XYZ file of C-alpha atoms in Angstrom:
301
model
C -30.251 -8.824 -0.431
C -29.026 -5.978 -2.338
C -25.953 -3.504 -1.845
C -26.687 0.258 -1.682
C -24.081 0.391 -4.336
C -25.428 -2.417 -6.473
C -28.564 -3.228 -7.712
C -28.041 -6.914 -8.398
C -28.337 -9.665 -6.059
C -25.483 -9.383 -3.561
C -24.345 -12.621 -2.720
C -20.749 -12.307 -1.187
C -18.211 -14.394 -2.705
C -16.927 -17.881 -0.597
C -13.226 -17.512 -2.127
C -11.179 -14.459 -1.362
C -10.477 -14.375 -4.946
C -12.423 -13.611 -8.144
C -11.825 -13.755 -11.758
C -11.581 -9.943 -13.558
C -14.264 -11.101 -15.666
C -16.417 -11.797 -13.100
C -15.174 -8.237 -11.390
C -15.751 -6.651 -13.873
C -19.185 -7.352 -14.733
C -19.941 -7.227 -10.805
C -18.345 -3.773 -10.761
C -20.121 -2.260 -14.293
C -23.395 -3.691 -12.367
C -24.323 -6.065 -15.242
C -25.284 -9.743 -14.985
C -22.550 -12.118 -16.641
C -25.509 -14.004 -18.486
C -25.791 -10.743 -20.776
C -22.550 -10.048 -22.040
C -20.864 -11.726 -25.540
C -18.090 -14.366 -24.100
C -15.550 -12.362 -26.970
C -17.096 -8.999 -26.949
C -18.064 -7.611 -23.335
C -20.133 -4.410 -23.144
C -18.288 -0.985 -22.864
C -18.960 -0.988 -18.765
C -17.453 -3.687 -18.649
C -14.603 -3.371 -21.322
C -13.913 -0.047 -19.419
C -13.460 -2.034 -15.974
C -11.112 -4.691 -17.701
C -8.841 -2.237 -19.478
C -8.049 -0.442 -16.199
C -7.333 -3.997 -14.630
C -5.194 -5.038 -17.095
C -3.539 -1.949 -17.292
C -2.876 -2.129 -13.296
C -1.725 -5.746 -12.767
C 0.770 -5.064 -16.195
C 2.252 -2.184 -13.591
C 2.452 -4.560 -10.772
C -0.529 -2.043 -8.892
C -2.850 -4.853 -8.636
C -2.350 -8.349 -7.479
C -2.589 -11.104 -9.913
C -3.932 -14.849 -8.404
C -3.662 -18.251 -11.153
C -6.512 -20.135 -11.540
C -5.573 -22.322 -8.669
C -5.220 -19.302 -5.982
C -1.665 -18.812 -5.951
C -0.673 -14.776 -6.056
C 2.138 -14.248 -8.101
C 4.666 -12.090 -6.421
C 5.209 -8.273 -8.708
C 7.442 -5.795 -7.822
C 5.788 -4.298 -4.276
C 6.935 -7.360 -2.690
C 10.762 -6.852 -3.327
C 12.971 -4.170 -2.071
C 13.128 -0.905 -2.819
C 16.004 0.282 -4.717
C 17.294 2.234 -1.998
C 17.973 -1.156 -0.050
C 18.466 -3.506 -2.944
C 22.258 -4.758 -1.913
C 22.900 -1.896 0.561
C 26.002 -3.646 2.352
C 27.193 -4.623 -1.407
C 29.590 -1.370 -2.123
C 30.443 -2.917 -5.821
C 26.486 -2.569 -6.210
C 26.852 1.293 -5.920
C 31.081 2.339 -6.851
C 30.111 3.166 -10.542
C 26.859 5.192 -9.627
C 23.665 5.640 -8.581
C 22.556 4.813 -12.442
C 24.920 1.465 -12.382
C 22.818 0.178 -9.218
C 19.852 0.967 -10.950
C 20.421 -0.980 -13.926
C 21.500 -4.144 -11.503
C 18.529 -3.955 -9.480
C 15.852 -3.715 -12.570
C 17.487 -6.929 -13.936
C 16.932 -8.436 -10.130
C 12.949 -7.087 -10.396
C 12.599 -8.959 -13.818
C 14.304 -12.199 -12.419
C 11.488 -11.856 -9.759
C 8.969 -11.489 -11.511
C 9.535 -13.167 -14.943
C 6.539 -15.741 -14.232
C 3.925 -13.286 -13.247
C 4.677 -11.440 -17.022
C 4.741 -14.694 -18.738
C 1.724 -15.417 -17.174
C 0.158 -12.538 -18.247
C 1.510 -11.642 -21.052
C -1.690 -11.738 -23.470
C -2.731 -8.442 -21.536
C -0.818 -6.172 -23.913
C -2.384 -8.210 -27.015
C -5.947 -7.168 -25.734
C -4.696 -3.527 -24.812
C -3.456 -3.741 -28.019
C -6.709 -4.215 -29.657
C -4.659 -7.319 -31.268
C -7.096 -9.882 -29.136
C -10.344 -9.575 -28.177
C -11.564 -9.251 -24.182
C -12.292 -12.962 -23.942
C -14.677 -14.449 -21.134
C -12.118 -17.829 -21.720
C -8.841 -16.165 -21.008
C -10.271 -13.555 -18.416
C -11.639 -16.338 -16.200
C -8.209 -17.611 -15.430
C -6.728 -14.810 -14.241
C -7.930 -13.637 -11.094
C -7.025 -10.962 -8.201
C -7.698 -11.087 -5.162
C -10.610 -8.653 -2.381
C -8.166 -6.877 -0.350
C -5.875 -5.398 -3.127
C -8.797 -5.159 -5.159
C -10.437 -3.001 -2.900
C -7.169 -0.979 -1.956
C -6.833 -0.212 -5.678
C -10.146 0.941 -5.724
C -8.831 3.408 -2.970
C -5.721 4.436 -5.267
C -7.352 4.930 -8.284
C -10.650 6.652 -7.047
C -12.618 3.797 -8.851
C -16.155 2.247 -7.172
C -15.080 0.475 -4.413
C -16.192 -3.400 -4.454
C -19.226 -3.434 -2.149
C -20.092 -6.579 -3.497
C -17.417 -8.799 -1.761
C -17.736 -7.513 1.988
C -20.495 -7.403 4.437
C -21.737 -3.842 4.684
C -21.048 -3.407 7.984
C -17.503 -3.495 7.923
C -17.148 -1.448 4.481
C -16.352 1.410 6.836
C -13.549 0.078 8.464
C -11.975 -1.607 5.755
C -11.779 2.073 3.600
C -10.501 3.350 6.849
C -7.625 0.916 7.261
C -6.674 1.131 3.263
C -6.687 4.787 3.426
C -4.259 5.005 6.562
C -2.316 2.396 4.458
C -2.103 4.556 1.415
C -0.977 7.376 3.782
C 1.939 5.421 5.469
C 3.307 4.218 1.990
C 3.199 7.978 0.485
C 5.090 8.842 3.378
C 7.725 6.201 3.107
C 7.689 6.651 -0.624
C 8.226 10.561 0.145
C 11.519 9.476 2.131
C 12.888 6.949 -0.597
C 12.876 9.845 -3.575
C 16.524 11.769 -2.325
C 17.618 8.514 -4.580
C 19.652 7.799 -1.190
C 22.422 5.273 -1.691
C 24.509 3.203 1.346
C 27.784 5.756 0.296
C 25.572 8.717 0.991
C 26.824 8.830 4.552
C 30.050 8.847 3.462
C 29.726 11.868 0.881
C 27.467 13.892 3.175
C 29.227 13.136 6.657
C 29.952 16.767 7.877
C 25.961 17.518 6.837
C 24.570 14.180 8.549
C 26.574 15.287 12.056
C 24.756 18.795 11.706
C 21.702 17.411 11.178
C 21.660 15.125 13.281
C 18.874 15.133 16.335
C 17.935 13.405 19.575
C 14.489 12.233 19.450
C 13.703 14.442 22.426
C 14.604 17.260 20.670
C 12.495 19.898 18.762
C 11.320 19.199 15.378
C 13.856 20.577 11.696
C 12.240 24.175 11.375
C 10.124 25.338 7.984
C 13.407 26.494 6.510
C 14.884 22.816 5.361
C 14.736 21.374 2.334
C 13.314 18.631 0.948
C 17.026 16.888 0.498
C 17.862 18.129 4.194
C 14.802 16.586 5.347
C 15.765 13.064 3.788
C 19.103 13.080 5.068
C 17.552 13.718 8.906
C 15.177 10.317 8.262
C 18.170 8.463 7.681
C 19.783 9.426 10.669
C 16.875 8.877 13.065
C 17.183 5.283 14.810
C 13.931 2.567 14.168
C 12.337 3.806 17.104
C 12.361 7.479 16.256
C 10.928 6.433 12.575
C 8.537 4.387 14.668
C 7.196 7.528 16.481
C 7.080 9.655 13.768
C 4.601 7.224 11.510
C 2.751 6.098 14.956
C 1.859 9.784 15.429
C 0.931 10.121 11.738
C -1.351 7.160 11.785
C -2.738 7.931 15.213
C -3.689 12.020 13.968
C -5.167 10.467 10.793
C -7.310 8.060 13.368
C -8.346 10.549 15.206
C -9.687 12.653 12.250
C -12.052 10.084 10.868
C -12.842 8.741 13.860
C -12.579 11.818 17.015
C -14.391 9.465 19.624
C -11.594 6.747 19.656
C -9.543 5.883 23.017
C -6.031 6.016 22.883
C -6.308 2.629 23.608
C -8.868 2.304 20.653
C -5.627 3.407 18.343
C -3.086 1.374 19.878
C -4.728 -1.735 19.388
C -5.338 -0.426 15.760
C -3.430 -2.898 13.102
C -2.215 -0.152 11.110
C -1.002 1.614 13.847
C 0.691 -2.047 15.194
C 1.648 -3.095 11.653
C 2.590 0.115 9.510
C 3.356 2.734 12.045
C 5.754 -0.443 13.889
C 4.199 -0.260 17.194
C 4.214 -3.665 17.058
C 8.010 -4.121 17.709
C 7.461 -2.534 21.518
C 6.464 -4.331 23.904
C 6.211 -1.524 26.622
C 2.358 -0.423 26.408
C 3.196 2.996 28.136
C 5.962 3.735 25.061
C 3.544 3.846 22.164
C 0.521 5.585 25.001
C 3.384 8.647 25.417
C 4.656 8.982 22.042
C 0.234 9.636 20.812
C -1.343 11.019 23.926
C -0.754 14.988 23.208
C -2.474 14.212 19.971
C -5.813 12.892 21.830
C -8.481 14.647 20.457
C -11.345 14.382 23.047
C -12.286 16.703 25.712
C -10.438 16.037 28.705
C -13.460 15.178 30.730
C -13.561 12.067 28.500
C -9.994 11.125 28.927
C -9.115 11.821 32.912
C -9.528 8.775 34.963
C -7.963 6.436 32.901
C -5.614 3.779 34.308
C -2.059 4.351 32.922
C -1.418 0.727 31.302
């Protein structure tokens, strides 16, 4: 059997893990059996560096030669909650809190740059790309293919069946979306005092979730300071609707059922967390795309 997208053998791999040698030659399209163990072709060399580069910036999951991920920086909080009920974290400055909470990240993750830290000696061009040291460290199919995603690279046909290629792009991609939104939220470099400096603004800007939407005319600093007034629930609605429009782009047949048993819409968008089905089915349905024909008749569940 052969992949559209690869025109060697495709035989899917048993371990939800791979070496970056091996994913990189599978990638660059190039049989292992061809390449010098210290001196990869440039396909492959090409494929490596960008690798390297990524798991060095914590954007791409690194896995021992035993299977065991080593934790980078995505898994820990963001700065914005690192120590939020601590107010000695944040009396001498946003810039103080900072400089605690990057010594916390390298605490973290001081054994995943130990373990790789012969990746700046081959970026270096101090060390050669060498088939002995690549085979031991390995990353794993789902980040792998959501960096892919990210970086606009060729996504890894090779390690899932083809019939579910579709959906698995579709999940990363709502994915992607959620965490640009949440990243969008996080940049007002908000702190837990910031309620305290900006109380008169929060009370003005402060909003019922039943009411109507901030107009055009706020900023982008107004618009931050409105997220962190709205409750879990109201947050949940907002990214629910999000994911559920995005849904409903790629995919305009879908029930509103269809998206609520979605698991990005349960896991990222927080749907999850409610337990009344007829919440999550009123905060969407305005947003249903289909004719109405298709949608009248339906039980309310």
């Amino acid at each position: 059997m052969t992949s559209a997208a690869n025109n060697i053998e495709k035989i899917i791999p048993a371990k939800d893990y791979l070496s970056l040698w091996d994913i990189a030659h599978r990638l660059a399209n190039l049989e292992q059996s061809t390449s010098d163990p210290e001196a990869p072709p440039s396909a492959v060399i090409d494929v490596l560096q960008a690798m390297l580069f990524s798991q060095l910036r914590s954007e791409l999951a690194v896995v021992t030669n035993h299977g065991i991920e080593l934790k980078d920086d995505r898994y820990l909080p963001s700065v914005v909650y690192f120590n939020s009920d601590d107010t000695e974290t944040w009396c001498n400055g946003y810039q103080n809190a900072v400089d605690l909470y990057l010594d916390f990240i390298n605490q973290k993750t001081d054994r995943l740059h130990q373990y790789i830290s012969h990746h700046n000696k081959i970026l270096k061009a101090s060390a050669p790309y060498s088939k002995t040291y690549l085979n031991k460290i390995y990353t794993t199919s789902s980040d792998l293919a959501e960096w892919a995603i990210r970086k606009e690279l060729p996504f890894p046909y090779f390690w899932f069946d083809d019939d579910e290629v579709e959906n698995i792009q579709l999940t990363l991609k709502i994915k992607i979306l959620v965490d640009e939104k949440c990243q969008q939220f996080e940049r007002s470099k908000a702190c837990p005092l910031r309620d305290l400096i900006e109380k008169d603004i929060l009370a003005e800007h402060t909003v019922d979730e039943a009411t109507e939407p901030l107009p055009n005319t706020y900023k982008r600093d107004a618009i931050d300071t409105f997220w962190g007034t709205l409750t879990h629930k109201q947050r949940s609605r907002i990214l629910c609707r999000e994911i559920a429009s995005t849904l409903w782009k790629y995919n305009p047949t879908m029930s509103i059922e269809d998206i609520r048993r979605n698991e990005v819409f349960l896991k990222y968008g927080g749907a999850a967390h409610f337990s009344s089905k007829n919440t999550t089915r009123d905060w969407i349905k305005d947003l249903d795309t289909r004719p109405a024909s298709e949608r009248a008749g339906r039980p309310r569940l």
